[in-house]
Amino acid sequence: MTDRRSRPPLHPGAWWLWALGLGAGATRTTNPLLLGLLLTASAYVVTVCRPDTPWSRSYSAFLKLALAVLVVRLAFVVVLGSPIPGTHVVVTLPEVPLPHWAQGIRLGGAVTAEGLLFACYDGLRLATLLVCVGAANALASPSRMLKALPGALYETGVAVVVALTFAPNLIADVQRLRAARRLRGRPDRGLRGLLQVGLPVLEGALERSVSLAAAMDARGYGRTADVPAPVRRTTAALTLGGLLGVCAGTYGLLTAAGGAYGLPVLLAGVVAALAGLRLGGRRSARTRYRPDRWTPRAVVTAASGVAVGALLALAASADPAALNPGVVPLTAPALPLWPAAAVLLALLPAFVHKEPS
């Protein structure tokens, strides 16, 4: 029997592809049952596969952020009203009269069940997308993801990695300081506890930033290799042309008139952009120590997330009413069977992989 601890860690790009596939699937539906399945699947995989690292503890923070988004979405409907017509009035708030120039805006008034339900569906979709991003942040090592990026995206990747690791490190510092205060019998809650914990946390963040800057300088960050001028111009033309092709091809696929040219233009744009990134990597003269490999487990993990996104997109075009249930009149949403079975593919990484501790 193979010891799982001897397995190499999974490629971080596989986790990001898996999570982005789930997020793309979440954007194609407002069915709360499917969104609940996506949340449950991502939570189970995170619980089983996440390593014991500071960034893996950020998943709970993303859950709280998603809950806050849902509450704010409902609060806007209660205070400002909803464009969805409804007849089931839940409560009638005092309505504040507004001047003539503020026509179209309402403060207070009747709050209907249809408006609340529509806001709940819409907010749950955004909350699911945030939780999927949080799952990728908890499962993939940011530093290893930075190492796997193409050379042309290295500087951009550093900025993204620093931004993504700031919140997990901050949460880990707060938890560590609160535990230390509890062990000493000192209060760790309330305004006093927050002030006494906040200063050491900010001090630690500043020291970490200075250390990171020193490490980046010692490793030659920002140094570039000389490349010929024709190569630079070709790189810029390929990258810019590729991005324009991706935008035009995506627009063509989303419109009825552009169905004939959308896919070829999109593929040509992707190829040109990849070639531009390949040429742009010549400016970054650096080597990689023990690069991550795309193992069969990494391919299965990435493919399961991409399959979930693709199958939900296909289901949304084949049966839009099932994936986007109406709220007028009020009806209970039904669970479409084969889209639900497609969501269960997201559980596949939990059975083929366990991150070595």
CSV table of C-alpha atoms in Angstrom, one decimal:
chain,number,residue,atom,x,y,z
A,1,MET,CA,0.0,0.0,0.0
A,2,THR,CA,1.4,3.4,-1.0
A,3,ASP,CA,2.1,5.8,1.9
A,4,ARG,CA,0.3,9.0,1.2
A,5,ARG,CA,2.9,11.0,3.1
A,6,SER,CA,5.5,10.0,0.5
A,7,ARG,CA,3.4,11.5,-2.3
A,8,PRO,CA,4.7,14.8,-3.8
A,9,PRO,CA,2.4,17.8,-3.1
A,10,LEU,CA,-0.2,18.5,-5.7
A,11,HIS,CA,0.5,21.2,-8.3
A,12,PRO,CA,-1.1,24.4,-7.1
A,13,GLY,CA,-2.4,25.2,-10.5
A,14,ALA,CA,-4.6,22.1,-10.3
A,15,TRP,CA,-6.3,23.4,-7.2
A,16,TRP,CA,-6.9,26.8,-8.8
A,17,LEU,CA,-8.3,25.2,-11.9
A,18,TRP,CA,-10.6,23.0,-9.8
A,19,ALA,CA,-11.8,26.0,-7.8
A,20,LEU,CA,-12.2,28.3,-10.8
A,21,GLY,CA,-14.3,25.6,-12.5
A,22,LEU,CA,-16.6,25.4,-9.5
A,23,GLY,CA,-16.8,29.2,-9.5
A,24,ALA,CA,-17.6,29.3,-13.2
A,25,GLY,CA,-20.4,26.7,-12.6
A,26,ALA,CA,-21.8,28.8,-9.7
A,27,THR,CA,-22.1,31.9,-12.0
A,28,ARG,CA,-24.4,29.9,-14.4
A,29,THR,CA,-27.1,29.1,-11.8
A,30,THR,CA,-29.2,30.7,-9.1
A,31,ASN,CA,-30.8,27.5,-8.0
A,32,PRO,CA,-30.1,27.4,-4.2
A,33,LEU,CA,-30.0,23.6,-4.2
A,34,LEU,CA,-27.2,23.4,-6.8
A,35,LEU,CA,-25.4,26.3,-5.1
A,36,GLY,CA,-25.7,24.4,-1.7
A,37,LEU,CA,-24.2,21.3,-3.3
A,38,LEU,CA,-21.3,23.4,-4.7
A,39,LEU,CA,-20.7,24.8,-1.2
A,40,THR,CA,-20.9,21.4,0.5
A,41,ALA,CA,-18.6,19.8,-2.1
A,42,SER,CA,-15.9,22.6,-1.8
A,43,ALA,CA,-16.1,22.5,2.0
A,44,TYR,CA,-15.7,18.7,2.1
A,45,VAL,CA,-12.7,18.8,-0.2
A,46,VAL,CA,-11.1,21.6,1.8
A,47,THR,CA,-11.7,19.7,5.1
A,48,VAL,CA,-10.1,16.5,3.8
A,49,CYS,CA,-7.2,17.9,1.7
A,50,ARG,CA,-6.0,21.2,3.2
A,51,PRO,CA,-2.6,21.1,4.7
A,52,ASP,CA,-1.7,22.4,8.2
A,53,THR,CA,-0.4,25.8,7.0
A,54,PRO,CA,-1.3,29.5,7.8
A,55,TRP,CA,-3.0,30.1,4.5
A,56,SER,CA,-5.2,27.0,4.9
A,57,ARG,CA,-6.9,28.7,7.8
A,58,SER,CA,-8.2,31.5,5.6
A,59,TYR,CA,-11.2,29.4,4.5
A,60,SER,CA,-13.3,30.3,7.5
A,61,ALA,CA,-12.6,34.0,6.8
A,62,PHE,CA,-14.0,33.6,3.2
A,63,LEU,CA,-17.0,31.8,4.7
A,64,LYS,CA,-17.7,34.8,6.9
A,65,LEU,CA,-17.1,37.2,4.0
A,66,ALA,CA,-19.6,35.2,1.9
A,67,LEU,CA,-22.2,35.4,4.7
A,68,ALA,CA,-21.7,39.1,5.0
A,69,VAL,CA,-22.2,39.5,1.3
A,70,LEU,CA,-25.5,37.6,1.6
A,71,VAL,CA,-26.7,39.7,4.6
A,72,VAL,CA,-25.8,43.0,2.8
A,73,ARG,CA,-27.6,41.9,-0.3
A,74,LEU,CA,-30.8,41.2,1.7
A,75,ALA,CA,-30.4,44.5,3.7
A,76,PHE,CA,-30.3,46.5,0.4
A,77,VAL,CA,-33.6,44.9,-0.6
A,78,VAL,CA,-35.2,45.7,2.7
A,79,VAL,CA,-34.1,49.3,2.8
A,80,LEU,CA,-34.1,50.2,-0.9
A,81,GLY,CA,-36.7,47.8,-2.3
A,82,SER,CA,-36.5,45.4,-5.1
A,83,PRO,CA,-37.4,45.7,-8.9
A,84,ILE,CA,-39.1,42.3,-8.6
A,85,PRO,CA,-42.9,42.7,-8.4
A,86,GLY,CA,-44.5,40.8,-5.6
A,87,THR,CA,-47.8,40.4,-3.8
A,88,HIS,CA,-46.7,38.6,-0.6
A,89,VAL,CA,-45.9,41.5,1.7
A,90,VAL,CA,-43.7,40.4,4.6
A,91,VAL,CA,-43.4,43.8,6.4
A,92,THR,CA,-44.1,47.4,5.5
A,93,LEU,CA,-41.5,49.9,6.6
A,94,PRO,CA,-42.1,53.6,7.0
A,95,GLU,CA,-41.3,55.1,3.5
A,96,VAL,CA,-39.1,58.3,3.4
A,97,PRO,CA,-40.3,60.8,0.8
A,98,LEU,CA,-37.5,61.7,-1.6
A,99,PRO,CA,-37.1,64.8,-3.8
A,100,HIS,CA,-38.2,64.8,-7.5
A,101,TRP,CA,-34.6,64.4,-8.8
A,102,ALA,CA,-34.3,61.1,-6.9
A,103,GLN,CA,-37.1,59.4,-8.8
A,104,GLY,CA,-36.5,55.6,-9.1
A,105,ILE,CA,-35.0,55.4,-5.6
A,106,ARG,CA,-37.1,54.3,-2.7
A,107,LEU,CA,-36.3,54.2,1.0
A,108,GLY,CA,-38.6,52.0,3.1
A,109,GLY,CA,-42.0,50.8,2.0
A,110,ALA,CA,-43.3,47.3,1.5
A,111,VAL,CA,-40.9,44.3,1.6
A,112,THR,CA,-42.2,41.4,-0.4
A,113,ALA,CA,-41.2,37.7,-0.1
A,114,GLU,CA,-40.5,37.6,-3.9
A,115,GLY,CA,-38.0,40.4,-3.6
A,116,LEU,CA,-36.3,38.8,-0.6
A,117,LEU,CA,-36.1,35.4,-2.3
A,118,PHE,CA,-34.7,36.9,-5.5
A,119,ALA,CA,-32.0,38.7,-3.5
A,120,CYS,CA,-31.2,35.6,-1.5
A,121,TYR,CA,-30.7,33.6,-4.8
A,122,ASP,CA,-28.5,36.4,-6.3
A,123,GLY,CA,-26.5,36.9,-3.1
A,124,LEU,CA,-26.0,33.1,-2.7
A,125,ARG,CA,-24.5,32.9,-6.1
A,126,LEU,CA,-21.9,35.6,-5.3
A,127,ALA,CA,-21.3,34.0,-1.9
A,128,THR,CA,-20.6,30.6,-3.6
A,129,LEU,CA,-18.1,32.3,-5.9
A,130,LEU,CA,-16.3,33.8,-3.0
A,131,VAL,CA,-16.2,30.5,-1.1
A,132,CYS,CA,-14.7,28.8,-4.2
A,133,VAL,CA,-11.9,31.4,-4.3
A,134,GLY,CA,-11.4,30.8,-0.6
A,135,ALA,CA,-11.1,27.1,-1.2
A,136,ALA,CA,-8.3,27.6,-3.7
A,137,ASN,CA,-6.6,30.0,-1.3
A,138,ALA,CA,-6.8,27.3,1.4
A,139,LEU,CA,-5.6,24.4,-0.7
A,140,ALA,CA,-2.9,25.9,-2.9
A,141,SER,CA,0.4,27.2,-1.6
A,142,PRO,CA,0.8,30.8,-2.8
A,143,SER,CA,4.6,30.6,-3.0
A,144,ARG,CA,4.5,27.4,-5.0
A,145,MET,CA,1.9,28.9,-7.3
A,146,LEU,CA,4.2,31.9,-7.8
A,147,LYS,CA,7.0,29.5,-8.7
A,148,ALA,CA,4.8,27.8,-11.3
A,149,LEU,CA,3.9,31.0,-13.1
A,150,PRO,CA,5.4,31.8,-16.5
A,151,GLY,CA,8.4,34.2,-16.3
A,152,ALA,CA,6.4,37.0,-18.1
A,153,LEU,CA,3.9,37.0,-15.2
A,154,TYR,CA,6.4,36.8,-12.4
A,155,GLU,CA,6.1,40.4,-11.3
A,156,THR,CA,2.3,40.4,-11.4
A,157,GLY,CA,2.3,37.1,-9.6
A,158,VAL,CA,4.4,38.5,-6.8
A,159,ALA,CA,1.9,41.3,-6.2
A,160,VAL,CA,-1.0,38.9,-6.3
A,161,VAL,CA,0.7,36.4,-3.9
A,162,VAL,CA,1.6,39.2,-1.4
A,163,ALA,CA,-2.0,40.3,-1.5
A,164,LEU,CA,-3.4,36.8,-1.1
A,165,THR,CA,-1.1,35.9,1.8
A,166,PHE,CA,-1.6,39.1,3.7
A,167,ALA,CA,-5.1,38.1,5.1
A,168,PRO,CA,-4.1,34.5,6.1
A,169,ASN,CA,-1.0,35.7,7.9
A,170,LEU,CA,-2.9,38.4,9.6
A,171,ILE,CA,-5.5,35.9,10.8
A,172,ALA,CA,-2.8,33.6,12.0
A,173,ASP,CA,-1.2,36.4,14.0
A,174,VAL,CA,-4.5,37.4,15.6
A,175,GLN,CA,-5.2,33.8,16.6
A,176,ARG,CA,-1.7,33.4,18.0
A,177,LEU,CA,-1.8,36.6,20.1
A,178,ARG,CA,-5.3,35.9,21.3
A,179,ALA,CA,-4.3,32.4,22.5
A,180,ALA,CA,-1.3,33.8,24.2
A,181,ARG,CA,-3.5,36.4,26.0
A,182,ARG,CA,-5.9,33.7,27.1
A,183,LEU,CA,-3.1,31.6,28.5
A,184,ARG,CA,-2.0,34.5,30.6
A,185,GLY,CA,-5.5,35.1,31.9
A,186,ARG,CA,-6.0,38.4,30.0
A,187,PRO,CA,-9.1,39.3,28.1
A,188,ASP,CA,-8.9,38.8,24.4
A,189,ARG,CA,-12.3,40.2,23.4
A,190,GLY,CA,-14.0,43.5,23.5
A,191,LEU,CA,-12.6,46.9,22.5
A,192,ARG,CA,-9.7,46.7,25.0
A,193,GLY,CA,-8.6,43.3,23.8
A,194,LEU,CA,-8.9,44.4,20.2
A,195,LEU,CA,-6.6,47.4,20.8
A,196,GLN,CA,-4.0,45.4,22.7
A,197,VAL,CA,-3.9,42.7,20.0
A,198,GLY,CA,-4.1,45.0,17.0
A,199,LEU,CA,-0.8,46.9,17.7
A,200,PRO,CA,1.4,43.7,17.8
A,201,VAL,CA,-0.3,42.4,14.7
A,202,LEU,CA,0.4,45.5,12.7
A,203,GLU,CA,4.0,45.5,14.0
A,204,GLY,CA,4.4,41.9,12.9
A,205,ALA,CA,3.0,42.7,9.4
A,206,LEU,CA,5.4,45.6,9.1
A,207,GLU,CA,8.4,43.4,10.1
A,208,ARG,CA,7.3,40.7,7.7
A,209,SER,CA,7.0,43.3,4.8
A,210,VAL,CA,10.6,44.5,5.5
A,211,SER,CA,11.9,41.0,5.6
A,212,LEU,CA,10.1,40.2,2.4
A,213,ALA,CA,11.6,43.2,0.7
A,214,ALA,CA,15.1,42.3,1.9
A,215,ALA,CA,14.7,38.7,0.7
A,216,MET,CA,13.4,39.9,-2.7
A,217,ASP,CA,16.4,42.2,-3.1
A,218,ALA,CA,18.9,39.5,-2.1
A,219,ARG,CA,17.4,37.2,-4.7
A,220,GLY,CA,17.7,39.7,-7.5
A,221,TYR,CA,14.0,40.5,-7.9
A,222,GLY,CA,13.4,43.0,-10.7
A,223,ARG,CA,16.5,42.2,-12.6
A,224,THR,CA,15.8,41.5,-16.3
A,225,ALA,CA,17.8,40.0,-19.1
A,226,ASP,CA,18.6,42.0,-22.3
A,227,VAL,CA,16.5,40.8,-25.2
A,228,PRO,CA,16.7,42.2,-28.8
A,229,ALA,CA,14.3,45.0,-29.8
A,230,PRO,CA,12.5,42.9,-32.5
A,231,VAL,CA,11.7,40.2,-29.8
A,232,ARG,CA,10.3,42.9,-27.5
A,233,ARG,CA,8.1,44.3,-30.3
A,234,THR,CA,6.9,40.8,-31.3
A,235,THR,CA,6.1,40.0,-27.6
A,236,ALA,CA,4.1,43.2,-27.2
A,237,ALA,CA,2.2,42.6,-30.5
A,238,LEU,CA,1.4,39.0,-29.7
A,239,THR,CA,0.3,39.7,-26.2
A,240,LEU,CA,-1.9,42.7,-27.1
A,241,GLY,CA,-3.3,41.0,-30.2
A,242,GLY,CA,-4.0,37.9,-28.2
A,243,LEU,CA,-5.9,39.7,-25.5
A,244,LEU,CA,-7.9,41.6,-28.1
A,245,GLY,CA,-8.7,38.3,-29.8
A,246,VAL,CA,-9.8,36.7,-26.6
A,247,CYS,CA,-12.1,39.7,-25.9
A,248,ALA,CA,-13.6,39.7,-29.4
A,249,GLY,CA,-14.0,35.9,-29.5
A,250,THR,CA,-15.7,35.9,-26.1
A,251,TYR,CA,-18.0,38.7,-27.3
A,252,GLY,CA,-18.8,36.7,-30.4
A,253,LEU,CA,-19.7,33.6,-28.4
A,254,LEU,CA,-22.0,35.5,-26.1
A,255,THR,CA,-23.9,37.1,-29.0
A,256,ALA,CA,-26.2,35.4,-31.5
A,257,ALA,CA,-24.6,37.1,-34.5
A,258,GLY,CA,-21.1,36.1,-33.6
A,259,GLY,CA,-21.6,32.4,-33.3
A,260,ALA,CA,-19.7,31.7,-36.6
A,261,TYR,CA,-16.5,33.6,-35.8
A,262,GLY,CA,-16.5,33.6,-32.0
A,263,LEU,CA,-14.7,30.3,-31.4
A,264,PRO,CA,-12.0,30.6,-34.1
A,265,VAL,CA,-11.1,34.2,-33.0
A,266,LEU,CA,-11.1,33.1,-29.3
A,267,LEU,CA,-8.7,30.2,-30.0
A,268,ALA,CA,-6.4,32.3,-32.2
A,269,GLY,CA,-6.3,34.9,-29.4
A,270,VAL,CA,-5.4,32.3,-26.8
A,271,VAL,CA,-2.6,30.9,-29.0
A,272,ALA,CA,-1.2,34.4,-29.6
A,273,ALA,CA,-1.4,35.4,-26.0
A,274,LEU,CA,0.4,32.2,-24.9
A,275,ALA,CA,3.1,32.8,-27.5
A,276,GLY,CA,3.5,36.3,-26.2
A,277,LEU,CA,3.8,35.1,-22.7
A,278,ARG,CA,6.4,32.5,-23.8
A,279,LEU,CA,8.5,35.1,-25.5
A,280,GLY,CA,8.1,37.5,-22.6
A,281,GLY,CA,9.6,35.0,-20.3
A,282,ARG,CA,13.0,35.6,-21.9
A,283,ARG,CA,13.3,38.8,-19.9
A,284,SER,CA,13.2,36.9,-16.6
A,285,ALA,CA,16.5,35.1,-16.3
A,286,ARG,CA,15.9,32.7,-13.3
A,287,THR,CA,15.8,29.0,-12.5
A,288,ARG,CA,13.3,27.0,-10.6
A,289,TYR,CA,14.3,24.7,-7.8
A,290,ARG,CA,12.3,21.4,-7.8
A,291,PRO,CA,9.5,22.6,-10.1
A,292,ASP,CA,6.1,21.1,-9.4
A,293,ARG,CA,5.0,18.4,-11.9
A,294,TRP,CA,1.6,17.7,-13.4
A,295,THR,CA,1.0,14.3,-12.0
A,296,PRO,CA,-2.1,12.2,-12.9
A,297,ARG,CA,-3.7,13.2,-9.6
A,298,ALA,CA,-3.2,16.9,-10.5
A,299,VAL,CA,-4.8,16.3,-13.9
A,300,VAL,CA,-7.8,14.5,-12.3
A,301,THR,CA,-8.3,17.3,-9.8
A,302,ALA,CA,-8.1,20.1,-12.4
A,303,ALA,CA,-10.3,18.1,-14.8
A,304,SER,CA,-13.0,17.5,-12.2
A,305,GLY,CA,-13.4,21.3,-11.6
A,306,VAL,CA,-13.3,22.2,-15.3
A,307,ALA,CA,-15.9,19.4,-15.9
A,308,VAL,CA,-18.3,20.9,-13.3
A,309,GLY,CA,-18.1,24.3,-14.8
A,310,ALA,CA,-18.5,23.1,-18.4
A,311,LEU,CA,-21.4,20.8,-17.5
A,312,LEU,CA,-23.3,23.5,-15.6
A,313,ALA,CA,-22.8,25.9,-18.5
A,314,LEU,CA,-24.2,23.3,-20.8
A,315,ALA,CA,-27.1,22.7,-18.5
A,316,ALA,CA,-27.8,26.4,-18.3
A,317,SER,CA,-28.1,26.7,-22.0
A,318,ALA,CA,-30.2,23.5,-22.4
A,319,ASP,CA,-32.6,24.1,-19.5
A,320,PRO,CA,-32.3,27.7,-18.2
A,321,ALA,CA,-35.5,27.4,-16.2
A,322,ALA,CA,-34.2,24.6,-14.0
A,323,LEU,CA,-30.9,26.3,-13.2
A,324,ASN,CA,-32.5,29.7,-12.7
A,325,PRO,CA,-35.8,29.1,-10.9
A,326,GLY,CA,-38.3,31.9,-10.9
A,327,VAL,CA,-39.7,33.7,-7.9
A,328,VAL,CA,-42.9,35.1,-9.3
A,329,PRO,CA,-45.1,33.2,-8.5
A,330,LEU,CA,-43.5,31.8,-5.3
A,331,THR,CA,-42.5,28.2,-5.9
A,332,ALA,CA,-40.1,25.9,-4.3
A,333,PRO,CA,-37.0,25.2,-6.5
A,334,ALA,CA,-36.5,21.7,-7.9
A,335,LEU,CA,-33.3,19.9,-8.0
A,336,PRO,CA,-32.3,19.1,-11.6
A,337,LEU,CA,-30.8,15.6,-11.6
A,338,TRP,CA,-28.0,15.5,-14.1
A,339,PRO,CA,-26.6,19.0,-13.2
A,340,ALA,CA,-26.6,17.8,-9.5
A,341,ALA,CA,-24.7,14.7,-10.6
A,342,ALA,CA,-22.3,16.9,-12.4
A,343,VAL,CA,-21.6,18.9,-9.2
A,344,LEU,CA,-20.7,15.7,-7.4
A,345,LEU,CA,-17.7,15.4,-9.7
A,346,ALA,CA,-16.2,18.2,-7.5
A,347,LEU,CA,-15.8,15.6,-4.7
A,348,LEU,CA,-13.3,13.6,-6.8
A,349,PRO,CA,-10.1,15.3,-5.4
A,350,ALA,CA,-11.1,14.2,-1.9
A,351,PHE,CA,-10.9,10.5,-2.9
A,352,VAL,CA,-7.7,10.7,-5.0
A,353,HIS,CA,-5.6,13.1,-3.0
A,354,LYS,CA,-4.6,14.0,0.5
A,355,GLU,CA,-2.0,16.7,1.0
A,356,PRO,CA,1.0,15.4,3.0
A,357,SER,CA,1.3,17.2,6.3
